Each structure stands twice: as C-alpha cells, then as structure tokens.
Amino acid sequence: MCVDGAGWLEIGGSRVRVGPGGAIVLPAGTPHAYGASEDAPWTIWWAHVRGRDVDELVEACGIRPDAPLLSLRSLDRVTALLDEIVTSFERDMTPARLVATSGMAWRLMTQLAVDRLLPEDGTPVERAMRYLEDRIDGHVQVGELAAFVGVSPSHLAALFRQATAGASSPTTCR
C-alpha cells in the first residue's frame, strides 16, 4: 500500500503507476517487479498473507492477475490495521499472538474488499448514503434524497440497484 510518493508495478509485461491510496494485491507466485519513482519515492507498507481464506479474500477484492491495483478509500484505516499487525508481531510470537495477528490480517483483507465495494466519493450514491447516515433516526422521502444529490427519484433507485448488484433483500421506499 502506497501512503506517500509514487512508484510502479510491472506485471505481465505492463507497467502501472502506483500513488498514494493505491494498494497492490498479488496472489502468491505471481511474477512481478516494482520500484519507487525517482522524482517522488514512495512510502509503502507491505505484508505477505497466507492461509485457507486468502484466495477467497483476494477474489472478494476483485483482484485479477491483469488488474492487481486497488484504490483505497479508507487509507487511514488500512494503515492503522497494518500498524496494528506490525505492533503485534513486535510484542512476541507466541501461539496466542499469532492467532490474534492472523485475525488482524483477515480484517485487513476484508477492509480491502469493502473499499472496492463502497461507492466512490462524490457520486450520487455515496452522497445519498452520507445524507441517510446523518438522518438515521429521521424520516427521509426518496424525492428529498434524489433532489439532494441532483438526480430523479427513478434514477437514484436505479443507481442504488446497480450499487447493490440486485441484492435480494426487499427494500421499502416512500
């Protein structure tokens, strides 16, 4: 994960620029090369993760061999998780600590998957979600919400259906 500066990743004959908020997730054994920018060298955090759930978590992140780069929306949260993992390992390597740290790594990988699924900042769906969060105990009309984000009620409904990929749980709107 790049937190400052810039660098690059070369994979499958293609080179991708990585800047702040970019995370690279490479399945084990993937041939690659990487390096820091000469003009603005990066500051990166990295971890090797393995276990029975890793393949499923990498898939949930939307990682493919030809597309290993994620754009993080919660850089501070992911950095804090990595710091927690490092701090845990610095304490000791007892079996109990290893179990606790593996849980932290699992949480890190799930956070990467969540970042991919969240709507991008500034989109109508993201703005609508923030509006609803601020009024969690109140009553919000669909028309009011649509007007707030600048789209029609039917377009907002379509955007939410697209964002939730047709989730099967029923939703009632007024």
Short mmCIF file of N, CA and C in Angstrom, two decimals, residues 16-166:
data_model
loop_
_atom_site.label_atom_id
_atom_site.label_comp_id
_atom_site.label_asym_id
_atom_site.label_seq_id
_atom_site.Cartn_x
_atom_site.Cartn_y
_atom_site.Cartn_z
N VAL A 16 2.29 -0.30 -14.29
CA VAL A 16 1.23 0.51 -13.72
C VAL A 16 1.83 1.46 -12.70
N ARG A 17 1.42 2.72 -12.73
CA ARG A 17 1.86 3.69 -11.73
C ARG A 17 1.04 3.50 -10.46
N VAL A 18 1.68 3.60 -9.31
CA VAL A 18 1.02 3.46 -8.02
C VAL A 18 1.31 4.72 -7.22
N GLY A 19 0.26 5.38 -6.76
CA GLY A 19 0.41 6.59 -5.96
C GLY A 19 -0.26 6.42 -4.61
N PRO A 20 -0.33 7.49 -3.83
CA PRO A 20 -0.95 7.42 -2.50
C PRO A 20 -2.38 6.88 -2.58
N GLY A 21 -2.69 5.96 -1.70
CA GLY A 21 -4.01 5.35 -1.69
C GLY A 21 -4.13 4.16 -2.61
N GLY A 22 -3.04 3.79 -3.29
CA GLY A 22 -3.06 2.62 -4.15
C GLY A 22 -2.56 1.41 -3.39
N ALA A 23 -3.23 0.31 -3.56
CA ALA A 23 -2.81 -0.95 -2.92
C ALA A 23 -2.66 -2.00 -4.01
N ILE A 24 -1.63 -2.77 -3.90
CA ILE A 24 -1.37 -3.86 -4.83
C ILE A 24 -1.59 -5.16 -4.08
N VAL A 25 -2.39 -6.04 -4.65
CA VAL A 25 -2.61 -7.36 -4.06
C VAL A 25 -2.21 -8.37 -5.12
N LEU A 26 -1.17 -9.12 -4.80
CA LEU A 26 -0.65 -10.12 -5.74
C LEU A 26 -0.84 -11.51 -5.16
N PRO A 27 -1.54 -12.38 -5.89
CA PRO A 27 -1.62 -13.76 -5.44
C PRO A 27 -0.21 -14.36 -5.38
N ALA A 28 0.00 -15.26 -4.46
CA ALA A 28 1.30 -15.90 -4.27
C ALA A 28 1.80 -16.48 -5.59
N GLY A 29 3.10 -16.31 -5.84
CA GLY A 29 3.73 -16.88 -7.01
C GLY A 29 3.57 -16.06 -8.29
N THR A 30 2.96 -14.89 -8.20
CA THR A 30 2.77 -14.04 -9.38
C THR A 30 4.08 -13.33 -9.71
N PRO A 31 4.65 -13.57 -10.89
CA PRO A 31 5.89 -12.87 -11.26
C PRO A 31 5.62 -11.37 -11.40
N HIS A 32 6.50 -10.55 -10.82
CA HIS A 32 6.31 -9.10 -10.86
C HIS A 32 7.62 -8.40 -10.54
N ALA A 33 7.64 -7.11 -10.80
CA ALA A 33 8.74 -6.24 -10.40
C ALA A 33 8.11 -4.93 -9.95
N TYR A 34 8.78 -4.22 -9.04
CA TYR A 34 8.25 -2.94 -8.59
C TYR A 34 9.40 -2.05 -8.15
N GLY A 35 9.11 -0.76 -8.08
CA GLY A 35 10.13 0.17 -7.66
C GLY A 35 9.55 1.54 -7.39
N ALA A 36 10.34 2.37 -6.72
CA ALA A 36 9.92 3.72 -6.36
C ALA A 36 10.19 4.69 -7.50
N SER A 37 9.40 5.72 -7.58
CA SER A 37 9.63 6.80 -8.53
C SER A 37 10.92 7.52 -8.16
N GLU A 38 11.68 7.93 -9.16
CA GLU A 38 12.92 8.67 -8.88
C GLU A 38 12.61 10.08 -8.40
N ASP A 39 11.54 10.68 -8.91
CA ASP A 39 11.18 12.06 -8.55
C ASP A 39 10.55 12.17 -7.17
N ALA A 40 9.69 11.23 -6.84
CA ALA A 40 8.97 11.27 -5.56
C ALA A 40 8.87 9.85 -5.02
N PRO A 41 9.95 9.33 -4.42
CA PRO A 41 9.94 7.94 -3.95
C PRO A 41 8.78 7.67 -2.98
N TRP A 42 8.23 6.50 -3.13
CA TRP A 42 7.07 6.17 -2.32
C TRP A 42 7.43 5.74 -0.90
N THR A 43 6.43 5.83 -0.05
CA THR A 43 6.45 5.23 1.28
C THR A 43 5.39 4.14 1.21
N ILE A 44 5.79 2.91 1.46
CA ILE A 44 4.86 1.79 1.33
C ILE A 44 4.82 0.95 2.61
N TRP A 45 3.69 0.30 2.80
CA TRP A 45 3.51 -0.74 3.80
C TRP A 45 3.27 -2.02 2.99
N TRP A 46 3.82 -3.12 3.46
CA TRP A 46 3.57 -4.36 2.76
C TRP A 46 3.46 -5.50 3.76
N ALA A 47 2.79 -6.55 3.32
CA ALA A 47 2.63 -7.75 4.14
C ALA A 47 2.45 -8.94 3.22
N HIS A 48 2.96 -10.07 3.66
CA HIS A 48 2.70 -11.33 2.99
C HIS A 48 1.64 -12.03 3.83
N VAL A 49 0.57 -12.46 3.18
CA VAL A 49 -0.54 -13.09 3.89
C VAL A 49 -0.77 -14.45 3.26
N ARG A 50 -0.96 -15.44 4.11
CA ARG A 50 -1.29 -16.77 3.59
C ARG A 50 -2.25 -17.44 4.55
N GLY A 51 -2.95 -18.42 4.03
CA GLY A 51 -3.93 -19.14 4.83
C GLY A 51 -5.05 -19.65 3.95
N ARG A 52 -5.97 -20.39 4.56
CA ARG A 52 -7.06 -21.02 3.79
C ARG A 52 -8.00 -20.01 3.16
N ASP A 53 -8.21 -18.85 3.79
CA ASP A 53 -9.17 -17.86 3.30
C ASP A 53 -8.59 -16.88 2.29
N VAL A 54 -7.30 -16.88 2.10
CA VAL A 54 -6.65 -15.83 1.31
C VAL A 54 -7.17 -15.79 -0.13
N ASP A 55 -7.28 -16.93 -0.80
CA ASP A 55 -7.75 -16.92 -2.18
C ASP A 55 -9.14 -16.31 -2.30
N GLU A 56 -10.02 -16.68 -1.38
CA GLU A 56 -11.38 -16.14 -1.39
C GLU A 56 -11.38 -14.63 -1.10
N LEU A 57 -10.53 -14.19 -0.19
CA LEU A 57 -10.45 -12.76 0.13
C LEU A 57 -9.86 -11.96 -1.03
N VAL A 58 -8.86 -12.52 -1.70
CA VAL A 58 -8.29 -11.85 -2.88
C VAL A 58 -9.36 -11.73 -3.96
N GLU A 59 -10.15 -12.77 -4.14
CA GLU A 59 -11.24 -12.72 -5.11
C GLU A 59 -12.26 -11.65 -4.73
N ALA A 60 -12.59 -11.55 -3.43
CA ALA A 60 -13.53 -10.54 -2.96
C ALA A 60 -13.01 -9.12 -3.19
N CYS A 61 -11.70 -8.97 -3.22
CA CYS A 61 -11.10 -7.66 -3.51
C CYS A 61 -11.20 -7.31 -4.99
N GLY A 62 -11.61 -8.27 -5.81
CA GLY A 62 -11.72 -8.02 -7.24
C GLY A 62 -10.38 -8.08 -7.95
N ILE A 63 -9.43 -8.74 -7.33
CA ILE A 63 -8.09 -8.83 -7.89
C ILE A 63 -8.03 -9.91 -8.95
N ARG A 64 -7.44 -9.54 -10.08
CA ARG A 64 -7.15 -10.49 -11.15
C ARG A 64 -5.68 -10.34 -11.49
N PRO A 65 -5.07 -11.35 -12.08
CA PRO A 65 -3.65 -11.23 -12.44
C PRO A 65 -3.35 -10.01 -13.31
N ASP A 66 -4.31 -9.60 -14.16
CA ASP A 66 -4.08 -8.45 -15.03
C ASP A 66 -4.52 -7.13 -14.39
N ALA A 67 -5.10 -7.18 -13.19
CA ALA A 67 -5.58 -5.96 -12.51
C ALA A 67 -5.35 -6.07 -11.00
N PRO A 68 -4.09 -5.96 -10.54
CA PRO A 68 -3.78 -6.14 -9.12
C PRO A 68 -3.87 -4.87 -8.28
N LEU A 69 -4.24 -3.73 -8.89
CA LEU A 69 -4.21 -2.45 -8.19
C LEU A 69 -5.59 -2.07 -7.67
N LEU A 70 -5.65 -1.73 -6.38
CA LEU A 70 -6.89 -1.25 -5.76
C LEU A 70 -6.72 0.22 -5.41
N SER A 71 -7.80 0.95 -5.46
CA SER A 71 -7.81 2.33 -5.00
C SER A 71 -8.50 2.34 -3.64
N LEU A 72 -7.76 2.69 -2.60
CA LEU A 72 -8.30 2.66 -1.24
C LEU A 72 -9.08 3.93 -0.94
N ARG A 73 -10.21 3.76 -0.28
CA ARG A 73 -11.00 4.91 0.15
C ARG A 73 -10.77 5.22 1.61
N SER A 74 -10.25 4.27 2.35
CA SER A 74 -10.01 4.48 3.77
C SER A 74 -8.54 4.19 4.08
N LEU A 75 -7.67 5.00 3.50
CA LEU A 75 -6.23 4.82 3.65
C LEU A 75 -5.81 4.80 5.12
N ASP A 76 -6.38 5.72 5.93
CA ASP A 76 -6.02 5.77 7.35
C ASP A 76 -6.40 4.48 8.07
N ARG A 77 -7.55 3.92 7.75
CA ARG A 77 -8.00 2.69 8.41
C ARG A 77 -7.09 1.53 8.04
N VAL A 78 -6.72 1.41 6.76
CA VAL A 78 -5.86 0.31 6.32
C VAL A 78 -4.46 0.48 6.92
N THR A 79 -3.96 1.71 6.96
CA THR A 79 -2.65 1.97 7.58
C THR A 79 -2.68 1.58 9.05
N ALA A 80 -3.76 1.92 9.75
CA ALA A 80 -3.88 1.57 11.17
C ALA A 80 -3.89 0.05 11.36
N LEU A 81 -4.56 -0.67 10.47
CA LEU A 81 -4.57 -2.14 10.56
C LEU A 81 -3.18 -2.72 10.35
N LEU A 82 -2.46 -2.20 9.37
CA LEU A 82 -1.09 -2.67 9.15
C LEU A 82 -0.19 -2.35 10.34
N ASP A 83 -0.36 -1.17 10.91
CA ASP A 83 0.42 -0.80 12.08
C ASP A 83 0.11 -1.73 13.26
N GLU A 84 -1.16 -2.07 13.40
CA GLU A 84 -1.57 -3.00 14.47
C GLU A 84 -0.92 -4.37 14.28
N ILE A 85 -0.84 -4.84 13.04
CA ILE A 85 -0.20 -6.13 12.76
C ILE A 85 1.28 -6.08 13.10
N VAL A 86 1.98 -5.04 12.68
CA VAL A 86 3.41 -4.90 12.96
C VAL A 86 3.64 -4.82 14.47
N THR A 87 2.86 -4.02 15.15
CA THR A 87 3.00 -3.86 16.61
C THR A 87 2.78 -5.19 17.32
N SER A 88 1.81 -5.96 16.85
CA SER A 88 1.54 -7.26 17.45
C SER A 88 2.74 -8.19 17.31
N PHE A 89 3.33 -8.23 16.13
CA PHE A 89 4.50 -9.08 15.91
C PHE A 89 5.70 -8.61 16.72
N GLU A 90 5.79 -7.31 16.96
CA GLU A 90 6.92 -6.79 17.74
C GLU A 90 6.82 -7.22 19.21
N ARG A 91 5.63 -7.49 19.70
CA ARG A 91 5.45 -7.89 21.10
C ARG A 91 6.04 -9.27 21.36
N ASP A 92 5.56 -10.26 20.60
CA ASP A 92 6.06 -11.63 20.73
C ASP A 92 5.48 -12.47 19.62
N MET A 93 5.94 -13.70 19.55
CA MET A 93 5.48 -14.62 18.51
C MET A 93 4.88 -15.88 19.14
N THR A 94 4.19 -15.72 20.26
CA THR A 94 3.55 -16.86 20.91
C THR A 94 2.39 -17.34 20.05
N PRO A 95 1.95 -18.58 20.27
CA PRO A 95 0.80 -19.08 19.51
C PRO A 95 -0.43 -18.18 19.64
N ALA A 96 -0.68 -17.67 20.85
CA ALA A 96 -1.83 -16.78 21.04
C ALA A 96 -1.68 -15.51 20.22
N ARG A 97 -0.48 -14.94 20.18
CA ARG A 97 -0.24 -13.71 19.41
C ARG A 97 -0.39 -13.98 17.91
N LEU A 98 0.07 -15.15 17.46
CA LEU A 98 -0.06 -15.49 16.05
C LEU A 98 -1.53 -15.62 15.64
N VAL A 99 -2.35 -16.21 16.51
CA VAL A 99 -3.78 -16.31 16.22
C VAL A 99 -4.40 -14.91 16.16
N ALA A 100 -4.07 -14.07 17.13
CA ALA A 100 -4.60 -12.70 17.14
C ALA A 100 -4.17 -11.94 15.90
N THR A 101 -2.94 -12.08 15.51
CA THR A 101 -2.42 -11.35 14.36
C THR A 101 -3.03 -11.88 13.06
N SER A 102 -3.29 -13.17 12.99
CA SER A 102 -3.94 -13.70 11.78
C SER A 102 -5.35 -13.12 11.64
N GLY A 103 -6.02 -12.90 12.76
CA GLY A 103 -7.32 -12.23 12.73
C GLY A 103 -7.21 -10.81 12.21
N MET A 104 -6.15 -10.12 12.60
CA MET A 104 -5.92 -8.75 12.12
C MET A 104 -5.67 -8.76 10.60
N ALA A 105 -4.93 -9.74 10.13
CA ALA A 105 -4.66 -9.84 8.70
C ALA A 105 -5.94 -10.14 7.92
N TRP A 106 -6.80 -10.99 8.49
CA TRP A 106 -8.09 -11.29 7.86
C TRP A 106 -8.91 -10.01 7.78
N ARG A 107 -8.92 -9.22 8.85
CA ARG A 107 -9.66 -7.96 8.86
C ARG A 107 -9.08 -6.99 7.82
N LEU A 108 -7.77 -6.96 7.67
CA LEU A 108 -7.13 -6.12 6.67
C LEU A 108 -7.64 -6.49 5.27
N MET A 109 -7.63 -7.77 4.96
CA MET A 109 -8.07 -8.23 3.64
C MET A 109 -9.55 -7.92 3.42
N THR A 110 -10.38 -8.07 4.44
CA THR A 110 -11.80 -7.75 4.27
C THR A 110 -11.98 -6.25 4.08
N GLN A 111 -11.16 -5.43 4.72
CA GLN A 111 -11.23 -3.98 4.52
C GLN A 111 -10.90 -3.61 3.08
N LEU A 112 -9.92 -4.30 2.49
CA LEU A 112 -9.60 -4.05 1.09
C LEU A 112 -10.79 -4.39 0.19
N ALA A 113 -11.48 -5.49 0.51
CA ALA A 113 -12.66 -5.87 -0.28
C ALA A 113 -13.77 -4.84 -0.11
N VAL A 114 -13.99 -4.37 1.11
CA VAL A 114 -15.02 -3.36 1.36
C VAL A 114 -14.70 -2.07 0.61
N ASP A 115 -13.45 -1.64 0.60
CA ASP A 115 -13.06 -0.43 -0.11
C ASP A 115 -13.44 -0.52 -1.59
N ARG A 116 -13.32 -1.69 -2.17
CA ARG A 116 -13.66 -1.87 -3.57
C ARG A 116 -15.16 -1.75 -3.79
N LEU A 117 -15.95 -2.17 -2.80
CA LEU A 117 -17.40 -2.19 -2.96
C LEU A 117 -18.08 -0.86 -2.62
N LEU A 118 -17.43 -0.02 -1.84
CA LEU A 118 -18.04 1.26 -1.47
C LEU A 118 -18.14 2.17 -2.68
N PRO A 119 -19.23 2.96 -2.75
CA PRO A 119 -19.32 3.91 -3.87
C PRO A 119 -18.23 4.97 -3.76
N GLU A 120 -17.76 5.45 -4.90
CA GLU A 120 -16.69 6.45 -4.91
C GLU A 120 -17.16 7.76 -4.32
N ASP A 121 -16.24 8.48 -3.67
CA ASP A 121 -16.54 9.79 -3.09
C ASP A 121 -17.13 10.71 -4.14
N GLY A 122 -18.17 11.42 -3.76
CA GLY A 122 -18.77 12.42 -4.63
C GLY A 122 -19.83 11.90 -5.57
N THR A 123 -19.97 10.57 -5.69
CA THR A 123 -21.02 10.04 -6.57
C THR A 123 -22.37 10.23 -5.90
N PRO A 124 -23.46 10.25 -6.68
CA PRO A 124 -24.78 10.40 -6.06
C PRO A 124 -25.07 9.34 -4.98
N VAL A 125 -24.67 8.10 -5.22
CA VAL A 125 -24.93 7.05 -4.22
C VAL A 125 -24.15 7.33 -2.94
N GLU A 126 -22.91 7.72 -3.04
CA GLU A 126 -22.10 8.00 -1.85
C GLU A 126 -22.68 9.19 -1.09
N ARG A 127 -23.06 10.25 -1.80
CA ARG A 127 -23.63 11.43 -1.15
C ARG A 127 -24.97 11.09 -0.49
N ALA A 128 -25.77 10.25 -1.16
CA ALA A 128 -27.04 9.82 -0.59
C ALA A 128 -26.82 9.00 0.68
N MET A 129 -25.82 8.13 0.67
CA MET A 129 -25.54 7.32 1.85
C MET A 129 -25.12 8.20 3.03
N ARG A 130 -24.28 9.21 2.77
CA ARG A 130 -23.90 10.13 3.85
C ARG A 130 -25.10 10.90 4.38
N TYR A 131 -25.98 11.34 3.49
CA TYR A 131 -27.19 12.06 3.88
C TYR A 131 -28.06 11.18 4.78
N LEU A 132 -28.23 9.92 4.38
CA LEU A 132 -29.03 8.99 5.19
C LEU A 132 -28.38 8.70 6.53
N GLU A 133 -27.06 8.55 6.57
CA GLU A 133 -26.36 8.31 7.83
C GLU A 133 -26.57 9.46 8.80
N ASP A 134 -26.57 10.70 8.28
CA ASP A 134 -26.77 11.87 9.13
C ASP A 134 -28.19 11.96 9.67
N ARG A 135 -29.12 11.25 9.04
CA ARG A 135 -30.53 11.31 9.43
C ARG A 135 -31.06 9.93 9.77
N ILE A 136 -30.21 9.11 10.36
CA ILE A 136 -30.54 7.71 10.62
C ILE A 136 -31.82 7.54 11.44
N ASP A 137 -32.11 8.48 12.34
CA ASP A 137 -33.30 8.36 13.18
C ASP A 137 -34.50 9.11 12.62
N GLY A 138 -34.35 9.72 11.47
CA GLY A 138 -35.42 10.53 10.91
C GLY A 138 -36.11 9.85 9.75
N HIS A 139 -37.03 10.58 9.14
CA HIS A 139 -37.79 10.10 8.00
C HIS A 139 -37.30 10.85 6.77
N VAL A 140 -36.89 10.13 5.75
CA VAL A 140 -36.38 10.75 4.53
C VAL A 140 -37.22 10.25 3.36
N GLN A 141 -37.76 11.18 2.59
CA GLN A 141 -38.53 10.86 1.38
C GLN A 141 -37.54 10.62 0.23
N VAL A 142 -37.85 9.68 -0.64
CA VAL A 142 -36.99 9.40 -1.79
C VAL A 142 -36.81 10.65 -2.63
N GLY A 143 -37.88 11.39 -2.85
CA GLY A 143 -37.79 12.62 -3.64
C GLY A 143 -36.84 13.64 -3.03
N GLU A 144 -36.88 13.75 -1.71
CA GLU A 144 -35.98 14.66 -0.98
C GLU A 144 -34.53 14.23 -1.18
N LEU A 145 -34.28 12.94 -1.05
CA LEU A 145 -32.93 12.41 -1.19
C LEU A 145 -32.43 12.60 -2.63
N ALA A 146 -33.29 12.31 -3.60
CA ALA A 146 -32.91 12.46 -5.01
C ALA A 146 -32.60 13.93 -5.32
N ALA A 147 -33.42 14.85 -4.80
CA ALA A 147 -33.17 16.27 -5.03
C ALA A 147 -31.84 16.70 -4.41
N PHE A 148 -31.53 16.15 -3.24
CA PHE A 148 -30.29 16.49 -2.56
C PHE A 148 -29.07 16.12 -3.40
N VAL A 149 -29.11 14.95 -4.05
CA VAL A 149 -27.95 14.50 -4.83
C VAL A 149 -28.05 14.91 -6.30
N GLY A 150 -29.16 15.52 -6.70
CA GLY A 150 -29.27 16.08 -8.03
C GLY A 150 -29.65 15.11 -9.13
N VAL A 151 -30.45 14.10 -8.79
CA VAL A 151 -30.94 13.16 -9.80
C VAL A 151 -32.42 12.94 -9.57
N SER A 152 -33.10 12.31 -10.52
CA SER A 152 -34.51 12.00 -10.34
C SER A 152 -34.66 10.81 -9.39
N PRO A 153 -35.85 10.68 -8.77
CA PRO A 153 -36.06 9.52 -7.88
C PRO A 153 -35.86 8.19 -8.59
N SER A 154 -36.32 8.07 -9.84
CA SER A 154 -36.15 6.79 -10.55
C SER A 154 -34.68 6.52 -10.87
N HIS A 155 -33.93 7.59 -11.20
CA HIS A 155 -32.50 7.41 -11.49
C HIS A 155 -31.75 7.02 -10.21
N LEU A 156 -32.11 7.64 -9.08
CA LEU A 156 -31.48 7.28 -7.80
C LEU A 156 -31.76 5.81 -7.47
N ALA A 157 -32.99 5.37 -7.68
CA ALA A 157 -33.33 3.97 -7.42
C ALA A 157 -32.49 3.04 -8.29
N ALA A 158 -32.32 3.42 -9.56
CA ALA A 158 -31.51 2.61 -10.48
C ALA A 158 -30.05 2.58 -10.02
N LEU A 159 -29.53 3.72 -9.56
CA LEU A 159 -28.14 3.77 -9.07
C LEU A 159 -27.97 2.87 -7.85
N PHE A 160 -28.94 2.88 -6.94
CA PHE A 160 -28.84 2.02 -5.76
C PHE A 160 -28.94 0.55 -6.15
N ARG A 161 -29.83 0.23 -7.10
CA ARG A 161 -29.91 -1.17 -7.56
C ARG A 161 -28.58 -1.61 -8.16
N GLN A 162 -27.97 -0.74 -8.96
CA GLN A 162 -26.68 -1.06 -9.57
C GLN A 162 -25.60 -1.21 -8.51
N ALA A 163 -25.58 -0.32 -7.51
CA ALA A 163 -24.56 -0.35 -6.46
C ALA A 163 -24.69 -1.58 -5.58
N THR A 164 -25.89 -2.06 -5.39
CA THR A 164 -26.09 -3.23 -4.54
C THR A 164 -26.16 -4.50 -5.37
N ALA A 165 -25.94 -4.39 -6.66
CA ALA A 165 -25.90 -5.54 -7.59
C ALA A 165 -27.13 -6.41 -7.46
N GLY A 166 -28.29 -5.77 -7.32
CA GLY A 166 -29.54 -6.52 -7.26
C GLY A 166 -29.66 -7.37 -6.02
#
